[in-house]
């Protein structure tokens, strides 16, 4: 089992890609701390699914846009399972607004949830890893839009671009402590954040046509890569981004 007896925090862990990562990590033997800010009943249901499969999980309602919320998650991991081995910075939001439309409030909310949480989550997890003295992994769930513009969703792209440089720089800084920092960058995924696209047959057809593999990813396909990157299978991989996008970034309309 790739994550046997490892303790993993997953922010935004009760839906979408986060939920899939929780289930995939638990199946590989991990102990899970599930962060959530809404729908506690879904978290309870997810914990039950993990336990039915023989795994261990606890939930914590925490605002990861604040240092207090992030610290509470680290403390929960240590209290529940004795240590922390992997932090998955998965929680994220978007506004689908352009640079001309985005309000200060919208910008701040996106940057706080997507980037500030990853920055200080990295800081707090790294301090815990150093205290334990055996390294650890920080896995940021970024996006193809850390590198690939998405007009009409500017604040989101800015947050993911910042996450890219966070990973590259923090990975260099923390390498001496045996801490790996990585970005996992999905393309289009069948999750609630893409519900409006999936509900529009025309938009969905256009999107699928732009993806060389011809379809959106399923959350579990992203989750399986997350497990590999968090495990010792990827022990020599750090300070970089891994794209899982069905080839969408390389697509071309041709001539």
Backbone as JSON, one array per atom type, in Angstrom:
{
  "sequence": "XXXXXXXXXXXXXXXXXXXXXXXXXXXXXXXXXXXXXXXXXXXXXXXXXXXXXXXXXXXXXXXXXXXXXXXXXXXXXXXXXXXXXXXXXXXXXXXXXXXXXXXXXXXXXXXXXXXXXXXXXXXXXXXXXXXXXXXXXXXXXXXXXXXXXXXXXXXXXXXXXXXXXXXXXXXXXXXXXXXXXXXXXXXXXXXXXXXXXXXXXXXXXXXXXXXXXXXXXXXXXXXXXXXXXXXXXXXXXXXXXXXXXXXXXXXXXXX",
  "N": [[0.85, -1.19, 0.0], [0.61, 2.17, -0.9], [0.51, 4.4, 0.82], [0.59, 3.53, 3.43], [-0.16, 3.8, 6.81], [0.45, 6.49, 6.79], [-0.28, 9.89, 7.58], [-2.62, 12.08, 6.31], [-3.68, 15.27, 5.4], [-6.46, 16.69, 3.8], [-7.51, 19.48, 2.29], [-10.68, 21.06, 1.71], [-11.98, 18.62, 1.45], [-14.38, 17.16, 1.21], [-15.78, 16.98, -1.16], [-15.87, 16.73, -4.79], [-12.67, 16.76, -6.39], [-11.18, 16.66, -4.02], [-12.66, 14.89, -2.34], [-12.36, 12.54, -3.85], [-9.6, 12.2, -3.62], [-9.36, 11.73, -0.87], [-10.66, 9.19, -0.67], [-9.03, 7.64, -2.36], [-6.51, 7.83, -1.13], [-7.08, 6.71, 1.36], [-7.66, 4.11, 0.58], [-5.14, 3.3, 0.02], [-4.03, 2.96, 2.47], [-3.76, 5.2, 4.14], [-4.21, 7.46, 6.93], [-6.72, 9.85, 7.36], [-7.36, 13.35, 7.48], [-10.08, 15.28, 7.06], [-10.79, 18.32, 5.79], [-13.38, 20.77, 5.89], [-15.88, 23.23, 4.98], [-18.54, 23.42, 4.67], [-21.61, 21.52, 4.48], [-21.6, 19.31, 6.52], [-22.8, 16.84, 6.78], [-22.11, 15.47, 4.48], [-19.43, 15.09, 4.91], [-19.52, 13.37, 7.13], [-20.7, 11.15, 5.92], [-18.69, 10.51, 4.11], [-16.57, 9.84, 5.82], [-17.67, 7.54, 6.93], [-17.69, 5.88, 4.66], [-14.94, 5.6, 4.24], [-14.22, 4.25, 6.61], [-15.73, 1.94, 6.38], [-14.32, 0.71, 4.41], [-12.14, -0.07, 5.77], [-10.38, 1.9, 6.54], [-9.16, 4.9, 8.24], [-10.5, 7.97, 9.31], [-11.02, 11.41, 10.07], [-13.01, 14.35, 10.52], [-12.87, 17.94, 10.18], [-14.2, 21.08, 10.66], [-12.95, 23.83, 9.23], [-11.68, 27.04, 8.5], [-9.71, 27.54, 5.95], [-8.61, 29.8, 4.92], [-7.57, 31.26, 6.9], [-4.88, 31.53, 9.27], [-5.35, 30.39, 11.74], [-7.27, 28.44, 11.23], [-5.83, 26.68, 9.57], [-3.77, 25.9, 11.3], [-5.29, 24.55, 13.18], [-6.01, 22.3, 11.72], [-3.54, 20.97, 11.38], [-2.96, 20.43, 14.06], [-5.11, 18.76, 14.63], [-4.51, 16.52, 13.06], [-2.17, 15.59, 14.33], [-3.12, 15.11, 16.91], [-5.1, 13.17, 16.44], [-3.82, 11.11, 15.03], [-1.13, 11.06, 15.63], [0.95, 12.17, 14.12], [1.99, 14.06, 11.17], [2.13, 13.56, 7.7], [1.56, 14.16, 5.02], [0.35, 16.99, 3.32], [-2.39, 18.02, 1.52], [-3.16, 20.59, -0.39], [-5.99, 21.38, -1.47], [-8.43, 22.8, -1.57], [-10.38, 25.2, -3.31], [-11.66, 28.02, -5.17], [-13.52, 29.84, -7.7], [-14.36, 32.78, -9.65], [-15.17, 33.27, -12.2], [-14.86, 35.74, -13.58], [-13.74, 38.6, -15.42], [-10.71, 40.65, -15.71], [-11.66, 43.24, -15.85], [-14.1, 43.06, -14.64], [-13.89, 41.98, -12.06], [-14.37, 42.34, -8.62], [-12.91, 43.95, -5.71], [-13.5, 42.5, -3.42], [-14.17, 39.96, -4.49], [-11.71, 39.26, -5.67], [-10.02, 39.19, -3.4], [-11.15, 37.1, -1.91], [-10.8, 34.85, -3.59], [-7.98, 34.76, -3.77], [-7.31, 34.43, -1.06], [-8.44, 31.92, -0.38], [-7.45, 30.18, -2.34], [-4.64, 30.69, -2.68], [-3.34, 31.99, -0.43], [-4.0, 30.14, 1.56], [-2.63, 27.89, 0.65], [0.01, 28.81, 0.8], [0.46, 29.4, 3.59], [-0.4, 27.01, 4.63], [1.57, 25.34, 3.62], [3.76, 26.42, 5.02], [3.09, 25.85, 7.76], [2.74, 23.06, 7.74], [5.3, 22.28, 6.95], [6.84, 23.13, 9.14], [5.88, 21.35, 11.06], [6.68, 18.92, 9.91], [9.48, 19.23, 10.05], [9.84, 19.33, 12.8], [9.15, 16.7, 13.41], [11.15, 15.34, 12.07], [11.46, 13.65, 9.83], [10.93, 14.33, 7.23], [8.48, 15.02, 4.59], [5.49, 15.57, 2.59], [4.13, 18.07, 0.53], [1.41, 18.67, -1.34], [0.08, 20.5, -3.81], [-3.01, 21.16, -5.23], [-3.25, 22.37, -8.17], [-3.75, 23.77, -11.32], [-4.23, 23.55, -14.89], [-4.35, 26.16, -15.51], [-2.41, 27.51, -14.14], [-0.49, 28.06, -15.86], [-1.63, 28.39, -18.32], [-3.58, 30.67, -19.93], [-6.9, 31.72, -18.98], [-9.18, 33.51, -20.18], [-11.58, 35.66, -18.72], [-11.61, 34.54, -16.26], [-9.86, 35.65, -14.38], [-8.81, 36.21, -11.73], [-8.69, 33.68, -10.62], [-6.78, 32.43, -12.3], [-4.56, 34.0, -11.64], [-4.22, 33.24, -8.97], [-3.52, 30.55, -9.24], [-1.23, 30.76, -10.79], [0.43, 31.98, -8.92], [0.57, 29.88, -7.12], [2.09, 28.1, -8.57], [4.7, 29.28, -8.52], [5.09, 29.34, -5.79], [5.31, 26.6, -5.22], [7.61, 25.91, -6.7], [9.58, 27.5, -5.5], [9.36, 27.03, -2.69], [9.83, 24.3, -2.7], [12.54, 24.2, -3.32], [13.63, 25.57, -1.13], [12.92, 23.89, 1.0], [13.95, 21.41, 0.51], [16.31, 20.51, 1.78], [15.42, 19.59, 4.15], [14.23, 17.24, 3.61], [11.72, 17.51, 2.59], [9.23, 17.41, 0.21], [7.73, 19.35, -2.36], [5.03, 19.79, -4.44], [3.09, 20.45, -7.41], [-0.02, 19.4, -8.61], [-1.7, 19.4, -11.57], [-4.71, 19.56, -12.83], [-6.74, 19.35, -15.83], [-9.8, 19.9, -17.36], [-12.32, 18.68, -15.25], [-14.76, 16.39, -14.06], [-16.44, 17.78, -11.86], [-18.18, 19.63, -9.21], [-17.38, 22.32, -9.64], [-17.34, 22.62, -12.34], [-19.95, 22.37, -13.09], [-21.79, 24.02, -14.49], [-20.83, 24.01, -17.09], [-21.0, 21.29, -17.74], [-23.72, 20.98, -17.72], [-24.59, 22.24, -19.96], [-25.14, 21.31, -23.1], [-24.02, 22.17, -25.53], [-21.73, 23.66, -24.77], [-20.33, 21.63, -23.46], [-19.84, 19.83, -25.53], [-18.14, 21.38, -27.13], [-16.0, 21.71, -25.37], [-15.12, 19.04, -24.98], [-14.3, 18.49, -27.56], [-12.03, 19.99, -27.71], [-10.21, 18.66, -26.22], [-7.62, 16.42, -26.55], [-7.92, 13.69, -25.75], [-10.61, 13.55, -25.77], [-12.55, 13.86, -23.74], [-13.72, 14.95, -20.48], [-11.82, 14.7, -17.41], [-12.27, 12.19, -14.87], [-12.83, 12.56, -11.36], [-11.51, 10.58, -9.82], [-9.4, 9.86, -11.44], [-7.63, 11.96, -11.26], [-7.14, 11.78, -8.56], [-5.78, 9.35, -8.28], [-3.27, 9.94, -9.36], [-2.51, 11.85, -7.51], [-2.09, 10.27, -5.23], [0.13, 8.76, -6.05], [2.08, 10.78, -6.35], [2.27, 11.69, -3.74], [3.41, 9.58, -2.47], [6.22, 7.35, -1.74], [6.9, 6.38, -4.18], [7.35, 8.49, -5.82], [9.67, 9.64, -4.86], [11.87, 11.16, -5.7], [10.94, 13.42, -6.87], [10.29, 16.78, -6.94], [9.48, 20.29, -6.37], [8.15, 21.04, -8.73], [5.66, 20.96, -11.4], [3.04, 18.75, -12.22], [1.17, 17.79, -14.92], [-2.11, 16.79, -15.58], [-4.13, 16.43, -17.89], [-5.42, 15.41, -20.11], [-4.29, 16.21, -22.43], [-5.11, 18.75, -23.16], [-3.77, 21.22, -23.03], [-2.01, 21.07, -25.11], [-3.45, 20.99, -27.37], [-4.62, 21.81, -30.7], [-6.19, 23.81, -33.17], [-5.46, 23.42, -35.7], [-4.83, 23.99, -39.25]],
  "CA": [[0.0, 0.0, 0.0], [1.5, 3.29, -1.14], [0.49, 5.39, 1.89], [0.28, 2.8, 4.65], [0.11, 4.45, 8.09], [0.74, 7.91, 6.62], [-1.39, 10.78, 7.91], [-2.81, 13.01, 5.19], [-4.72, 16.3, 5.46], [-6.98, 17.12, 2.5], [-8.41, 20.64, 2.44], [-11.8, 20.93, 0.79], [-11.93, 17.18, 1.21], [-15.65, 16.43, 1.23], [-16.46, 17.0, -2.45], [-15.04, 16.87, -5.97], [-11.34, 16.14, -6.4], [-10.79, 16.39, -2.65], [-13.31, 13.65, -1.91], [-11.73, 11.43, -4.57], [-8.28, 12.0, -3.02], [-9.59, 11.08, 0.42], [-10.96, 7.78, -0.88], [-7.87, 6.98, -2.96], [-5.47, 7.74, -0.12], [-7.52, 5.75, 2.37], [-7.52, 2.78, -0.02], [-3.71, 2.97, 0.05], [-3.59, 2.77, 3.85], [-3.53, 6.45, 4.85], [-5.14, 8.06, 7.88], [-7.12, 11.08, 6.68], [-8.06, 14.46, 8.11], [-10.89, 15.91, 6.02], [-11.2, 19.69, 6.07], [-14.58, 21.2, 5.16], [-16.51, 24.46, 5.48], [-19.98, 23.29, 4.48], [-22.16, 20.17, 4.3], [-21.01, 18.34, 7.44], [-23.39, 15.51, 6.56], [-21.33, 14.8, 3.43], [-18.19, 14.67, 5.55], [-19.85, 12.18, 7.93], [-20.91, 10.05, 4.98], [-17.39, 10.16, 3.54], [-15.84, 9.13, 6.87], [-18.26, 6.2, 7.02], [-17.2, 5.12, 3.51], [-13.54, 5.27, 4.51], [-14.17, 3.26, 7.68], [-16.27, 0.68, 5.85], [-13.26, 0.11, 3.6], [-11.05, -0.45, 6.65], [-9.49, 3.02, 6.79], [-9.43, 5.8, 9.36], [-10.64, 9.36, 8.9], [-11.73, 12.35, 10.94], [-13.34, 15.6, 9.85], [-12.75, 19.17, 10.95], [-14.66, 22.3, 10.0], [-11.89, 24.81, 9.41], [-11.53, 28.06, 7.47], [-8.3, 27.46, 5.59], [-8.1, 31.12, 4.52], [-6.98, 31.85, 8.1], [-3.83, 30.73, 9.87], [-5.92, 29.63, 12.85], [-7.9, 27.25, 10.66], [-4.78, 25.77, 9.1], [-3.11, 25.34, 12.48], [-6.21, 23.58, 13.77], [-5.92, 21.06, 10.94], [-2.29, 20.29, 11.73], [-3.13, 19.92, 15.42], [-6.05, 17.64, 14.56], [-3.78, 15.37, 12.53], [-1.26, 15.09, 15.36], [-3.91, 14.59, 18.02], [-5.84, 11.98, 16.05], [-3.01, 10.03, 14.45], [0.22, 11.08, 16.16], [1.92, 12.88, 13.28], [1.52, 14.49, 9.86], [3.06, 13.15, 6.65], [1.22, 14.76, 3.72], [-0.69, 18.01, 3.24], [-2.92, 18.25, 0.17], [-3.84, 21.88, -0.51], [-6.93, 21.14, -2.56], [-9.57, 23.72, -1.58], [-10.27, 26.29, -4.28], [-12.88, 28.61, -5.73], [-13.33, 30.75, -8.83], [-15.47, 33.74, -9.83], [-15.5, 33.39, -13.62], [-14.96, 37.15, -13.94], [-12.55, 39.14, -16.11], [-9.98, 41.67, -14.98], [-12.49, 44.44, -15.8], [-15.32, 42.81, -13.85], [-13.63, 41.43, -10.74], [-14.37, 43.3, -7.52], [-11.87, 43.74, -4.71], [-13.96, 41.42, -2.54], [-14.01, 38.69, -5.21], [-10.27, 38.99, -5.8], [-9.45, 38.82, -2.1], [-11.66, 35.79, -1.51], [-10.13, 33.83, -4.4], [-6.57, 34.67, -3.37], [-7.21, 33.9, 0.29], [-8.77, 30.5, -0.33], [-6.63, 29.39, -3.26], [-3.19, 30.89, -2.59], [-2.91, 32.22, 0.95], [-4.12, 28.88, 2.3], [-1.53, 27.01, 0.23], [1.27, 29.36, 1.3], [0.62, 29.2, 5.02], [-0.49, 25.57, 4.85], [2.93, 24.85, 3.38], [4.6, 26.85, 6.14], [2.76, 25.15, 9.0], [3.04, 21.64, 7.56], [6.76, 22.14, 6.92], [7.32, 23.22, 10.52], [5.55, 20.08, 11.72], [7.57, 17.9, 9.33], [10.82, 19.44, 10.59], [9.76, 18.91, 14.2], [9.12, 15.23, 13.44], [12.47, 14.93, 11.65], [11.51, 12.6, 8.81], [10.46, 14.82, 5.94], [7.04, 15.03, 4.33], [5.08, 15.97, 1.24], [3.07, 19.06, 0.34], [0.88, 18.52, -2.69], [-0.88, 21.55, -4.15], [-3.86, 20.89, -6.4], [-3.25, 23.59, -8.95], [-4.6, 23.75, -12.51], [-3.55, 23.94, -16.12], [-4.38, 27.62, -15.6], [-1.23, 28.14, -13.56], [0.39, 28.38, -16.99], [-2.45, 28.52, -19.53], [-4.58, 31.69, -19.64], [-8.34, 31.47, -19.11], [-9.85, 34.8, -20.18], [-12.86, 35.62, -18.04], [-11.44, 33.92, -14.94], [-8.52, 36.17, -14.16], [-8.33, 36.05, -10.36], [-8.36, 32.25, -10.47], [-5.49, 32.21, -12.97], [-3.53, 34.65, -10.82], [-3.99, 32.42, -7.78], [-2.82, 29.32, -9.63], [0.11, 31.16, -11.18], [1.17, 32.15, -7.68], [0.82, 28.55, -6.56], [3.21, 27.51, -9.32], [5.97, 29.78, -8.02], [5.18, 28.86, -4.41], [5.81, 25.22, -5.26], [8.99, 25.87, -7.21], [10.49, 28.13, -4.54], [9.33, 26.31, -1.42], [10.47, 23.01, -2.9], [13.98, 24.42, -3.23], [13.95, 25.94, 0.25], [12.64, 22.83, 1.98], [14.57, 20.15, 0.13], [17.33, 20.07, 2.74], [14.72, 18.93, 5.27], [13.56, 16.04, 3.12], [10.33, 17.86, 2.31], [8.94, 17.59, -1.21], [6.6, 20.23, -2.66], [4.62, 19.5, -5.82], [1.78, 20.84, -7.93], [-0.77, 18.52, -9.5], [-2.45, 20.36, -12.37], [-5.74, 18.97, -13.68], [-7.46, 20.13, -16.83], [-11.24, 19.88, -17.08], [-12.66, 17.52, -14.44], [-16.19, 16.28, -13.76], [-16.67, 18.15, -10.47], [-19.16, 20.71, -9.11], [-16.89, 23.6, -10.14], [-17.64, 22.65, -13.77], [-21.34, 21.95, -13.26], [-22.49, 24.8, -15.5], [-20.39, 23.53, -18.41], [-21.54, 19.94, -17.97], [-25.17, 21.08, -17.9], [-24.84, 22.88, -21.26], [-24.7, 20.33, -24.1], [-23.17, 22.82, -26.53], [-20.43, 23.95, -24.15], [-19.65, 20.38, -23.17], [-19.36, 19.31, -26.8], [-16.99, 22.19, -27.54], [-14.89, 21.4, -24.48], [-14.61, 17.7, -25.29], [-13.62, 18.56, -28.86], [-10.74, 20.65, -27.52], [-9.35, 17.78, -25.44], [-7.17, 15.32, -27.42], [-8.51, 12.41, -25.34], [-12.03, 13.61, -26.12], [-13.48, 13.86, -22.61], [-13.23, 15.47, -19.21], [-11.31, 13.7, -16.48], [-13.06, 11.82, -13.7], [-12.07, 12.92, -10.16], [-10.64, 9.5, -9.36], [-8.19, 9.83, -12.26], [-6.73, 12.93, -10.64], [-6.8, 11.27, -7.23], [-4.76, 8.29, -8.38], [-1.99, 10.6, -9.53], [-2.19, 12.49, -6.23], [-1.54, 9.23, -4.36], [1.48, 8.43, -6.53], [2.98, 11.89, -6.06], [2.42, 11.79, -2.29], [4.05, 8.37, -1.97], [7.65, 7.19, -2.01], [7.06, 6.09, -5.6], [7.83, 9.74, -6.44], [10.58, 10.18, -3.85], [12.87, 12.07, -6.27], [10.22, 14.46, -7.61], [9.93, 17.92, -6.11], [9.63, 21.65, -6.89], [7.71, 21.07, -10.12], [4.23, 20.75, -11.65], [2.68, 17.57, -13.02], [-0.1, 18.1, -15.59], [-2.99, 15.65, -15.9], [-5.12, 17.27, -18.56], [-5.94, 14.81, -21.33], [-3.63, 16.84, -23.57], [-5.8, 19.97, -23.58], [-2.84, 22.33, -23.21], [-1.25, 20.89, -26.34], [-4.4, 20.91, -28.48], [-4.5, 22.83, -31.75], [-7.3, 23.77, -34.12], [-4.92, 23.11, -37.03], [-4.9, 25.04, -40.28]],
  "C": [[0.89, 1.26, 0.0], [1.57, 4.29, 0.02], [0.2, 4.75, 3.25], [0.78, 3.54, 5.88], [0.57, 5.9, 7.97], [-0.5, 8.73, 7.0], [-1.45, 11.91, 6.89], [-3.94, 13.99, 5.51], [-5.14, 16.63, 4.04], [-7.91, 18.3, 2.73], [-9.48, 20.57, 1.36], [-12.05, 19.48, 0.45], [-13.25, 16.45, 1.14], [-16.44, 16.52, -0.07], [-15.43, 17.04, -3.57], [-13.73, 16.11, -5.92], [-10.89, 15.8, -4.99], [-11.38, 15.1, -2.12], [-12.65, 12.43, -2.57], [-10.33, 11.14, -3.99], [-8.39, 11.32, -1.67], [-9.79, 9.58, 0.24], [-9.76, 7.02, -1.44], [-6.75, 6.81, -1.94], [-5.82, 6.73, 0.96], [-7.36, 4.32, 1.85], [-6.07, 2.32, -0.04], [-3.13, 2.98, 1.46], [-3.39, 4.03, 4.67], [-4.6, 6.71, 5.91], [-5.45, 9.47, 7.37], [-7.75, 12.08, 7.64], [-8.76, 15.23, 6.99], [-11.29, 17.31, 6.48], [-12.45, 20.02, 5.26], [-15.08, 22.51, 5.76], [-18.02, 24.43, 5.33], [-20.33, 21.81, 4.34], [-21.48, 19.14, 5.21], [-21.55, 16.93, 7.25], [-22.64, 14.75, 5.47], [-19.99, 14.32, 3.98], [-18.42, 13.41, 6.37], [-20.03, 10.97, 7.05], [-19.59, 9.57, 4.4], [-16.55, 9.4, 4.57], [-16.35, 7.71, 7.0], [-17.78, 5.32, 5.87], [-15.75, 4.69, 3.7], [-13.45, 4.15, 5.54], [-14.71, 1.91, 7.22], [-15.23, -0.05, 5.01], [-12.04, -0.27, 4.44], [-10.09, 0.66, 6.98], [-9.91, 3.83, 7.99], [-9.5, 7.23, 8.86], [-11.37, 10.14, 9.97], [-11.99, 13.61, 10.13], [-13.12, 16.77, 10.77], [-13.25, 20.33, 10.12], [-13.64, 23.4, 10.27], [-11.83, 25.76, 8.23], [-10.05, 28.14, 7.09], [-7.77, 28.78, 5.01], [-7.51, 31.86, 5.7], [-5.91, 30.94, 8.66], [-4.37, 29.86, 11.0], [-6.58, 28.35, 12.35], [-6.89, 26.22, 10.2], [-4.05, 25.11, 10.27], [-3.98, 24.3, 13.16], [-6.17, 22.25, 13.03], [-4.66, 20.28, 11.27], [-2.4, 19.69, 13.12], [-4.06, 18.71, 15.44], [-5.35, 16.38, 14.07], [-2.89, 14.75, 13.6], [-2.02, 14.47, 16.52], [-4.58, 13.26, 17.66], [-4.95, 10.81, 15.67], [-1.53, 10.07, 14.84], [1.25, 11.85, 15.36], [1.23, 13.37, 12.02], [2.57, 14.12, 8.82], [2.82, 13.84, 5.31], [0.15, 15.83, 3.93], [-1.1, 18.16, 1.79], [-3.71, 19.55, 0.21], [-4.77, 21.82, -1.72], [-8.02, 22.2, -2.67], [-9.35, 24.85, -2.57], [-11.62, 26.77, -4.77], [-12.51, 29.44, -6.95], [-14.54, 31.66, -8.94], [-15.96, 33.79, -11.26], [-15.77, 34.84, -14.01], [-13.64, 37.62, -14.55], [-11.85, 40.17, -15.24], [-10.8, 42.96, -14.86], [-13.69, 44.29, -14.88], [-15.05, 42.49, -12.39], [-13.58, 42.52, -9.67], [-13.22, 42.99, -6.56], [-12.24, 42.58, -3.79], [-13.79, 40.06, -3.21], [-12.54, 38.29, -5.32], [-9.7, 38.48, -4.49], [-9.9, 37.43, -1.67], [-10.97, 34.67, -2.28], [-8.68, 33.67, -3.96], [-6.4, 34.1, -1.97], [-7.42, 32.39, 0.33], [-7.8, 29.67, -1.17], [-5.13, 29.49, -2.97], [-2.69, 31.12, -1.17], [-2.95, 30.93, 1.74], [-3.0, 27.92, 1.93], [-0.2, 27.5, 0.78], [1.46, 29.04, 2.78], [0.37, 27.75, 5.43], [0.86, 24.92, 4.66], [3.84, 25.19, 4.55], [4.35, 26.01, 7.39], [3.05, 23.65, 8.9], [4.55, 21.41, 7.6], [7.35, 22.22, 8.32], [7.04, 21.94, 11.29], [6.45, 18.96, 11.21], [8.97, 18.01, 9.94], [10.88, 19.01, 12.05], [9.81, 17.39, 14.32], [10.44, 14.62, 12.96], [12.54, 13.84, 10.61], [10.94, 13.04, 7.46], [8.95, 14.79, 5.82], [6.77, 15.52, 2.93], [3.99, 17.02, 1.32], [2.66, 19.0, -1.12], [-0.2, 19.57, -2.92], [-1.69, 21.14, -5.37], [-4.03, 22.2, -7.13], [-4.2, 23.43, -10.14], [-3.74, 23.98, -13.74], [-3.45, 25.46, -16.22], [-3.33, 28.29, -14.72], [-0.29, 28.6, -14.66], [-0.38, 28.76, -18.24], [-3.56, 29.52, -19.27], [-6.01, 31.2, -19.82], [-9.04, 32.81, -19.05], [-11.24, 34.69, -19.56], [-12.81, 34.94, -16.69], [-10.09, 34.35, -14.37], [-8.0, 35.94, -12.74], [-7.93, 34.6, -10.09], [-7.01, 31.94, -11.09], [-4.35, 32.82, -12.19], [-3.2, 33.78, -9.61], [-3.21, 31.15, -8.12], [-1.41, 29.62, -10.14], [1.0, 31.39, -9.96], [1.5, 30.82, -7.03], [1.98, 27.86, -7.27], [4.55, 27.98, -8.76], [6.17, 29.44, -6.55], [5.8, 27.47, -4.39], [7.27, 25.17, -5.68], [9.97, 26.42, -6.18], [10.53, 27.38, -3.22], [9.98, 24.94, -1.54], [11.98, 23.1, -2.81], [14.39, 24.71, -1.79], [13.89, 24.76, 1.21], [13.3, 21.5, 1.67], [15.56, 19.62, 1.14], [16.71, 19.38, 3.95], [14.02, 17.65, 4.85], [12.1, 16.25, 2.81], [10.18, 18.1, 0.81], [7.7, 18.46, -1.37], [6.28, 20.09, -4.14], [3.28, 20.14, -6.15], [1.23, 19.72, -8.8], [-1.77, 19.4, -10.23], [-3.47, 19.67, -13.26], [-6.17, 19.93, -14.78], [-8.92, 20.16, -16.43], [-11.62, 18.57, -16.39], [-14.16, 17.55, -14.13], [-16.44, 16.51, -12.27], [-17.67, 19.29, -10.41], [-18.69, 22.05, -9.65], [-17.15, 23.76, -11.64], [-19.08, 22.26, -14.09], [-22.04, 22.7, -14.38], [-22.1, 24.37, -16.91], [-20.99, 22.18, -18.72], [-23.04, 19.96, -18.24], [-25.56, 21.69, -19.25], [-24.27, 21.98, -22.35], [-23.76, 20.94, -25.12], [-21.79, 23.12, -25.99], [-19.64, 22.67, -23.91], [-19.08, 19.76, -24.44], [-18.12, 20.06, -27.27], [-15.77, 21.88, -26.68], [-14.28, 20.05, -24.82], [-13.84, 17.69, -26.61], [-12.23, 19.18, -28.74], [-9.73, 19.79, -26.76], [-8.91, 16.61, -26.32], [-7.73, 13.96, -27.04], [-10.03, 12.41, -25.43], [-13.02, 13.64, -24.98], [-12.85, 14.56, -21.42], [-12.68, 14.34, -18.35], [-12.35, 13.38, -15.41], [-12.21, 12.13, -12.46], [-11.1, 11.83, -9.71], [-9.36, 9.38, -10.19], [-7.16, 10.83, -11.76], [-6.24, 12.4, -9.3], [-5.72, 10.19, -7.28], [-3.37, 8.88, -8.57], [-1.55, 11.29, -8.24], [-1.55, 11.49, -5.28], [-0.1, 8.9, -4.76], [2.47, 9.54, -6.15], [3.24, 12.03, -4.56], [3.22, 10.64, -1.7], [5.54, 8.34, -2.3], [7.93, 6.74, -3.44], [7.66, 7.29, -6.32], [8.87, 10.43, -5.56], [11.6, 11.18, -4.39], [12.23, 13.19, -7.08], [9.85, 15.58, -6.66], [10.08, 19.22, -6.9], [9.22, 21.77, -8.36], [6.2, 20.83, -10.19], [4.03, 19.55, -12.55], [1.28, 17.81, -13.58], [-0.85, 16.82, -15.95], [-4.22, 16.25, -16.57], [-5.7, 16.68, -19.84], [-5.35, 15.41, -22.59], [-4.19, 18.19, -23.96], [-4.84, 21.13, -23.82], [-2.06, 22.25, -24.52], [-2.15, 20.84, -27.58], [-4.22, 22.06, -29.47], [-5.69, 22.69, -32.7], [-6.8, 23.43, -35.52], [-5.08, 24.28, -37.98], [-5.96, 24.69, -41.32]]
}
